PDB file of C-alpha atoms in Angstrom:
ATOM      1  CA  MET D  10     -10.614  28.420   4.367  1.00  0.00           C
ATOM      2  CA  ALA D  11     -12.817  31.518   4.113  1.00  0.00           C
ATOM      3  CA  LYS D  12     -14.296  32.349   0.731  1.00  0.00           C
ATOM      4  CA  VAL D  13     -13.900  35.942  -0.425  1.00  0.00           C
ATOM      5  CA  ASN D  14     -16.277  37.344  -3.017  1.00  0.00           C
ATOM      6  CA  VAL D  15     -14.561  39.617  -5.535  1.00  0.00           C
ATOM      7  CA  SER D  16     -16.454  41.733  -8.029  1.00  0.00           C
ATOM      8  CA  ASP D  17     -15.842  41.241 -11.746  1.00  0.00           C
ATOM      9  CA  ASP D  18     -14.398  44.774 -11.995  1.00  0.00           C
ATOM     10  CA  LYS D  19     -11.894  44.122  -9.196  1.00  0.00           C
ATOM     11  CA  LEU D  20     -10.938  40.782 -10.702  1.00  0.00           C
ATOM     12  CA  ALA D  21     -10.399  42.347 -14.137  1.00  0.00           C
ATOM     13  CA  GLN D  22      -8.333  45.126 -12.549  1.00  0.00           C
ATOM     14  CA  ALA D  23      -6.152  42.585 -10.730  1.00  0.00           C
ATOM     15  CA  ARG D  24      -5.589  40.573 -13.900  1.00  0.00           C
ATOM     16  CA  ALA D  25      -4.673  43.705 -15.850  1.00  0.00           C
ATOM     17  CA  LEU D  26      -2.225  44.746 -13.121  1.00  0.00           C
ATOM     18  CA  LYS D  27      -0.644  41.291 -13.125  1.00  0.00           C
ATOM     19  CA  ALA D  28      -0.272  41.348 -16.913  1.00  0.00           C
ATOM     20  CA  GLU D  29       1.337  44.794 -16.733  1.00  0.00           C
ATOM     21  CA  ALA D  30       3.693  43.621 -13.983  1.00  0.00           C
ATOM     22  CA  GLU D  31       4.768  40.555 -15.962  1.00  0.00           C
ATOM     23  CA  HIS D  32       5.594  42.835 -18.901  1.00  0.00           C
ATOM     24  CA  ILE D  33       7.543  45.353 -16.814  1.00  0.00           C
ATOM     25  CA  TYR D  34       9.570  42.696 -14.992  1.00  0.00           C
ATOM     26  CA  SER D  35       9.974  40.259 -17.908  1.00  0.00           C
ATOM     27  CA  GLU D  36      13.687  41.073 -18.333  1.00  0.00           C
ATOM     28  CA  ARG D  37      14.321  40.536 -14.615  1.00  0.00           C
ATOM     29  CA  ASN D  38      12.497  37.209 -14.644  1.00  0.00           C
ATOM     30  CA  ASP D  39      14.359  36.070 -17.759  1.00  0.00           C
ATOM     31  CA  LYS D  40      17.700  36.726 -16.040  1.00  0.00           C
ATOM     32  CA  ILE D  41      16.645  34.847 -12.899  1.00  0.00           C
ATOM     33  CA  THR D  42      15.359  31.918 -14.947  1.00  0.00           C
ATOM     34  CA  THR D  43      18.556  31.758 -17.023  1.00  0.00           C
ATOM     35  CA  THR D  44      20.739  31.834 -13.910  1.00  0.00           C
ATOM     36  CA  ARG D  45      18.745  28.991 -12.373  1.00  0.00           C
ATOM     37  CA  GLU D  46      18.979  26.913 -15.546  1.00  0.00           C
ATOM     38  CA  TRP D  47      22.778  27.175 -15.486  1.00  0.00           C
ATOM     39  CA  ARG D  48      22.895  26.630 -11.743  1.00  0.00           C
ATOM     40  CA  TYR D  49      20.914  23.407 -11.824  1.00  0.00           C
ATOM     41  CA  GLY D  50      22.499  22.003 -14.970  1.00  0.00           C
ATOM     42  CA  GLU D  51      19.484  22.386 -17.234  1.00  0.00           C
ATOM     43  CA  VAL D  52      21.487  23.949 -20.078  1.00  0.00           C
ATOM     44  CA  ASP D  53      23.390  21.739 -22.517  1.00  0.00           C
ATOM     45  CA  PRO D  54      26.556  23.534 -23.683  1.00  0.00           C
ATOM     46  CA  ASP D  55      27.367  23.602 -27.394  1.00  0.00           C
ATOM     47  CA  ILE D  56      29.982  20.981 -28.217  1.00  0.00           C
ATOM     48  CA  PRO D  57      31.555  20.853 -31.699  1.00  0.00           C
ATOM     49  CA  LYS D  58      30.640  17.735 -33.660  1.00  0.00           C
ATOM     50  CA  ALA D  59      34.309  16.869 -34.103  1.00  0.00           C
ATOM     51  CA  TYR D  60      34.769  16.512 -30.344  1.00  0.00           C
ATOM     52  CA  GLU D  61      31.674  14.343 -29.987  1.00  0.00           C
ATOM     53  CA  LYS D  62      33.307  11.690 -32.189  1.00  0.00           C
ATOM     54  CA  THR D  63      36.489  11.430 -30.091  1.00  0.00           C
ATOM     55  CA  ALA D  64      35.394  12.213 -26.516  1.00  0.00           C
ATOM     56  CA  LYS D  65      32.407  11.853 -24.220  1.00  0.00           C
ATOM     57  CA  ALA D  66      30.625  14.916 -22.876  1.00  0.00           C
ATOM     58  CA  ILE D  67      30.713  15.092 -19.082  1.00  0.00           C
ATOM     59  CA  LYS D  68      28.546  17.544 -17.194  1.00  0.00           C
ATOM     60  CA  VAL D  69      30.271  19.329 -14.314  1.00  0.00           C
ATOM     61  CA  PRO D  70      28.076  21.458 -11.978  1.00  0.00           C
ATOM     62  CA  LEU D  71      30.544  24.339 -12.059  1.00  0.00           C
ATOM     63  CA  ALA D  72      27.989  27.181 -12.186  1.00  0.00           C
ATOM     64  CA  GLY D  73      25.921  25.704  -9.348  1.00  0.00           C
ATOM     65  CA  ASP D  74      29.038  25.039  -7.273  1.00  0.00           C
ATOM     66  CA  VAL D  75      30.258  28.623  -7.724  1.00  0.00           C
ATOM     67  CA  ILE D  76      26.887  30.030  -6.662  1.00  0.00           C
ATOM     68  CA  ASP D  77      26.603  27.710  -3.642  1.00  0.00           C
ATOM     69  CA  ARG D  78      30.124  28.628  -2.497  1.00  0.00           C
ATOM     70  CA  THR D  79      29.396  32.324  -2.982  1.00  0.00           C
ATOM     71  CA  VAL D  80      26.239  32.065  -0.878  1.00  0.00           C
ATOM     72  CA  ALA D  81      28.139  30.184   1.844  1.00  0.00           C
ATOM     73  CA  ILE D  82      30.983  32.730   1.957  1.00  0.00           C
ATOM     74  CA  MET D  83      28.731  35.803   1.959  1.00  0.00           C
ATOM     75  CA  THR D  84      26.415  34.429   4.651  1.00  0.00           C
ATOM     76  CA  GLU D  85      29.063  33.276   7.119  1.00  0.00           C
ATOM     77  CA  ALA D  86      28.042  36.106   9.443  1.00  0.00           C
ATOM     78  CA  ALA D  87      24.537  36.267  10.878  1.00  0.00           C
ATOM     79  CA  TRP D  88      21.931  38.764   9.698  1.00  0.00           C
ATOM     80  CA  HIS D  89      22.255  42.237  11.144  1.00  0.00           C
ATOM     81  CA  ALA D  90      19.420  44.747  11.227  1.00  0.00           C
ATOM     82  CA  LYS D  91      20.350  48.300  10.287  1.00  0.00           C
ATOM     83  CA  VAL D  92      17.899  51.133  11.019  1.00  0.00           C
ATOM     84  CA  THR D  93      18.868  54.634   9.894  1.00  0.00           C
ATOM     85  CA  PRO D  94      18.065  57.263  12.578  1.00  0.00           C
ATOM     86  CA  TYR D  95      15.117  59.419  11.581  1.00  0.00           C
ATOM     87  CA  ALA D  96      16.973  62.597  12.644  1.00  0.00           C
ATOM     88  CA  PRO D  97      20.328  63.720  14.092  1.00  0.00           C
ATOM     89  CA  GLY D  98      20.818  63.504  17.846  1.00  0.00           C
ATOM     90  CA  PRO D  99      21.030  60.956  20.670  1.00  0.00           C
ATOM     91  CA  GLU D 100      17.265  60.409  20.978  1.00  0.00           C
ATOM     92  CA  ALA D 101      16.933  59.329  17.340  1.00  0.00           C
ATOM     93  CA  GLN D 102      20.001  57.119  17.701  1.00  0.00           C
ATOM     94  CA  ARG D 103      18.538  55.398  20.764  1.00  0.00           C
ATOM     95  CA  ASN D 104      15.322  54.822  18.850  1.00  0.00           C
ATOM     96  CA  SER D 105      17.285  53.364  15.948  1.00  0.00           C
ATOM     97  CA  SER D 106      19.332  51.069  18.215  1.00  0.00           C
ATOM     98  CA  LEU D 107      16.188  49.832  19.946  1.00  0.00           C
ATOM     99  CA  ARG D 108      14.565  48.966  16.627  1.00  0.00           C
ATOM    100  CA  GLU D 109      17.714  47.136  15.488  1.00  0.00           C
ATOM    101  CA  LYS D 110      17.835  45.025  18.665  1.00  0.00           C
ATOM    102  CA  TRP D 111      14.110  44.283  18.458  1.00  0.00           C
ATOM    103  CA  SER D 112      14.341  43.251  14.793  1.00  0.00           C
ATOM    104  CA  GLU D 113      17.282  40.927  15.397  1.00  0.00           C
ATOM    105  CA  ALA D 114      15.574  39.370  18.430  1.00  0.00           C
ATOM    106  CA  LEU D 115      12.408  38.857  16.379  1.00  0.00           C
ATOM    107  CA  LEU D 116      14.308  37.162  13.546  1.00  0.00           C
ATOM    108  CA  HIS D 117      16.177  34.933  15.994  1.00  0.00           C
ATOM    109  CA  THR D 118      12.977  33.939  17.813  1.00  0.00           C
ATOM    110  CA  ILE D 119      11.111  33.100  14.621  1.00  0.00           C
ATOM    111  CA  GLU D 120      14.102  31.251  13.187  1.00  0.00           C
ATOM    112  CA  GLN D 121      14.397  29.061  16.296  1.00  0.00           C
ATOM    113  CA  ARG D 122      10.654  28.400  16.350  1.00  0.00           C
ATOM    114  CA  ASP D 123      10.321  27.477  12.679  1.00  0.00           C
ATOM    115  CA  LEU D 124      13.343  25.200  12.270  1.00  0.00           C
ATOM    116  CA  ARG D 125      11.476  22.946   9.840  1.00  0.00           C
ATOM    117  CA  ARG D 126      11.221  25.792   7.315  1.00  0.00           C
ATOM    118  CA  PRO D 127      14.482  27.825   7.239  1.00  0.00           C
ATOM    119  CA  VAL D 128      12.931  30.942   5.709  1.00  0.00           C
ATOM    120  CA  ILE D 129      15.940  33.155   6.443  1.00  0.00           C
ATOM    121  CA  ASN D 130      18.298  30.754   4.657  1.00  0.00           C
ATOM    122  CA  LEU D 131      15.973  30.388   1.668  1.00  0.00           C
ATOM    123  CA  VAL D 132      15.551  34.138   1.242  1.00  0.00           C
ATOM    124  CA  THR D 133      19.286  34.740   1.691  1.00  0.00           C
ATOM    125  CA  ASP D 134      20.012  32.201  -1.046  1.00  0.00           C
ATOM    126  CA  ASN D 135      17.541  33.974  -3.347  1.00  0.00           C
ATOM    127  CA  GLN D 136      19.061  37.355  -2.520  1.00  0.00           C
ATOM    128  CA  ILE D 137      22.528  36.297  -3.626  1.00  0.00           C
ATOM    129  CA  ALA D 138      21.796  33.747  -6.347  1.00  0.00           C
ATOM    130  CA  ASP D 139      18.792  35.449  -7.978  1.00  0.00           C
ATOM    131  CA  GLY D 140      19.667  39.024  -7.067  1.00  0.00           C
ATOM    132  CA  MET D 141      16.511  39.450  -4.988  1.00  0.00           C
ATOM    133  CA  GLY D 142      15.035  37.846  -1.897  1.00  0.00           C
ATOM    134  CA  VAL D 143      11.542  38.571  -0.584  1.00  0.00           C
ATOM    135  CA  ILE D 144      10.166  37.923   2.892  1.00  0.00           C
ATOM    136  CA  LYS D 145       6.475  38.124   3.743  1.00  0.00           C
ATOM    137  CA  VAL D 146       5.669  39.066   7.341  1.00  0.00           C
ATOM    138  CA  ILE D 147       2.403  37.490   8.514  1.00  0.00           C
ATOM    139  CA  HIS D 148       0.705  39.028  11.543  1.00  0.00           C
ATOM    140  CA  ASP D 149      -2.083  37.206  13.338  1.00  0.00           C
ATOM    141  CA  ALA D 150      -3.801  40.072  15.152  1.00  0.00           C
ATOM    142  CA  THR D 151      -6.006  37.713  17.159  1.00  0.00           C
ATOM    143  CA  ALA D 152      -3.278  35.286  18.282  1.00  0.00           C
ATOM    144  CA  TRP D 153      -2.982  36.610  21.834  1.00  0.00           C
ATOM    145  CA  ARG D 154      -6.761  36.822  22.236  1.00  0.00           C
ATOM    146  CA  LYS D 155      -7.261  33.132  21.504  1.00  0.00           C
ATOM    147  CA  GLN D 156      -8.115  31.285  24.728  1.00  0.00           C
ATOM    148  CA  LEU D 157      -7.353  34.465  26.714  1.00  0.00           C
ATOM    149  CA  PRO D 158      -8.550  34.063  30.321  1.00  0.00           C
ATOM    150  CA  THR D 159     -11.807  35.907  30.965  1.00  0.00           C
ATOM    151  CA  ALA D 160     -13.806  36.774  34.052  1.00  0.00           C
ATOM    152  CA  ARG D 161     -16.350  34.175  32.994  1.00  0.00           C
ATOM    153  CA  SER D 162     -13.750  31.387  32.683  1.00  0.00           C
ATOM    154  CA  ILE D 163     -12.032  32.208  36.004  1.00  0.00           C
ATOM    155  CA  PHE D 164     -14.772  33.547  38.301  1.00  0.00           C
ATOM    156  CA  GLY D 165     -17.882  32.254  36.564  1.00  0.00           C
ATOM    157  CA  LYS D 166     -19.388  35.712  36.117  1.00  0.00           C
ATOM    158  CA  GLY D 167     -19.249  38.679  33.762  1.00  0.00           C
ATOM    159  CA  HIS D 168     -16.547  41.340  33.897  1.00  0.00           C
ATOM    160  CA  ASP D 169     -18.935  44.012  35.206  1.00  0.00           C
ATOM    161  CA  ALA D 170     -19.751  41.845  38.215  1.00  0.00           C
ATOM    162  CA  THR D 171     -16.128  41.415  39.344  1.00  0.00           C
ATOM    163  CA  THR D 172     -14.449  43.280  42.199  1.00  0.00           C
ATOM    164  CA  ASP D 173     -11.329  45.422  41.879  1.00  0.00           C
ATOM    165  CA  GLU D 174      -9.260  42.614  43.405  1.00  0.00           C
ATOM    166  CA  GLU D 175     -10.665  40.090  40.936  1.00  0.00           C
ATOM    167  CA  ARG D 176      -9.994  42.431  38.013  1.00  0.00           C
ATOM    168  CA  ALA D 177      -6.387  42.869  39.126  1.00  0.00           C
ATOM    169  CA  HIS D 178      -6.020  39.088  39.319  1.00  0.00           C
ATOM    170  CA  LEU D 179      -7.592  38.717  35.872  1.00  0.00           C
ATOM    171  CA  THR D 180      -5.210  41.296  34.381  1.00  0.00           C
ATOM    172  CA  LYS D 181      -2.258  39.420  35.876  1.00  0.00           C
ATOM    173  CA  ARG D 182      -3.478  36.108  34.426  1.00  0.00           C
ATOM    174  CA  GLN D 183      -3.978  37.680  30.994  1.00  0.00           C
ATOM    175  CA  ASP D 184      -0.474  39.192  31.038  1.00  0.00           C
ATOM    176  CA  GLU D 185       0.985  35.794  31.920  1.00  0.00           C
ATOM    177  CA  HIS D 186      -0.993  34.215  29.085  1.00  0.00           C
ATOM    178  CA  VAL D 187       0.415  36.720  26.566  1.00  0.00           C
ATOM    179  CA  ARG D 188       4.005  36.204  27.770  1.00  0.00           C
ATOM    180  CA  ARG D 189       3.686  32.418  27.459  1.00  0.00           C
ATOM    181  CA  SER D 190       2.076  32.581  24.033  1.00  0.00           C
ATOM    182  CA  LYS D 191       4.012  32.442  20.774  1.00  0.00           C
ATOM    183  CA  LEU D 192       4.723  35.636  18.902  1.00  0.00           C
ATOM    184  CA  PRO D 193       1.787  36.465  16.617  1.00  0.00           C
ATOM    185  CA  ILE D 194       4.267  36.987  13.771  1.00  0.00           C
ATOM    186  CA  SER D 195       5.634  34.493  11.278  1.00  0.00           C
ATOM    187  CA  LEU D 196       7.730  34.728   8.124  1.00  0.00           C
ATOM    188  CA  ALA D 197       7.348  33.179   4.686  1.00  0.00           C
ATOM    189  CA  GLU D 198       9.596  33.339   1.650  1.00  0.00           C
ATOM    190  CA  ILE D 199       8.156  34.605  -1.631  1.00  0.00           C
ATOM    191  CA  GLU D 200       9.220  33.255  -5.005  1.00  0.00           C
ATOM    192  CA  PRO D 201      11.103  36.223  -6.591  1.00  0.00           C
ATOM    193  CA  LEU D 202       9.615  35.449 -10.012  1.00  0.00           C
ATOM    194  CA  ASN D 203       6.151  36.134  -8.568  1.00  0.00           C
ATOM    195  CA  PHE D 204       6.987  39.403  -6.794  1.00  0.00           C
ATOM    196  CA  TYR D 205       6.161  42.605  -8.670  1.00  0.00           C
ATOM    197  CA  PRO D 206       6.663  45.840  -6.685  1.00  0.00           C
ATOM    198  CA  PHE D 207       4.883  49.022  -7.765  1.00  0.00           C
ATOM    199  CA  ARG D 208       5.072  52.609  -6.594  1.00  0.00           C
ATOM    200  CA  GLY D 209       1.701  54.287  -6.357  1.00  0.00           C
ATOM    201  CA  PRO D 210       0.911  57.888  -7.379  1.00  0.00           C
ATOM    202  CA  ASP D 211       1.055  58.951  -3.721  1.00  0.00           C
ATOM    203  CA  GLY D 212       4.574  57.565  -3.306  1.00  0.00           C
ATOM    204  CA  SER D 213       3.484  54.437  -1.459  1.00  0.00           C
ATOM    205  CA  THR D 214       4.854  51.053  -2.482  1.00  0.00           C
ATOM    206  CA  ASP D 215       2.478  48.224  -3.364  1.00  0.00           C
ATOM    207  CA  CYS D 216       3.149  44.806  -4.807  1.00  0.00           C
ATOM    208  CA  VAL D 217       1.507  42.030  -6.732  1.00  0.00           C
ATOM    209  CA  ILE D 218       2.262  38.440  -5.671  1.00  0.00           C
TER     210      ILE D 218
END
């Protein structure tokens, strides 16, 4: 793992931002924590002393069962990407439809590839049970360049020394390599209690995780 050097000023700024975020979102986090405590049976209900003498207290996971059933009912249909057209007209609609199809294909591909970690299901559960689900999209910009065929590896000489025919062959081999490679994108779920979105002065949205 690479070590990143952070200045004391940057570190202090990050800690101050985190402390501010925890204060701003404390009410949200309290509600999520309370819901989880009831869901997983961590809360002992108040039982009058008179009843304790004549009957035994039996815990029934009613809250957790209700939440689990709600998640199951609301997620019976698969995810659907919805992209609002950037402007009126058929061209914007085609652009929107293309983005929707691409997004759904991406989600399906990643979901099938990462079966051991069902990120979509975990985030969907958080979305319904906690009121918020967060997905982190991880892009490996160098994924398709790893072990990419080169003129040196195929022809034993530098790129400048190759002929036009050899360069065409090299381009074909590189295209095939990219098509066979995995998508350089993966997904990870983020614990909602640790996600603090901010809106910057320029209107951009940042977050602290």
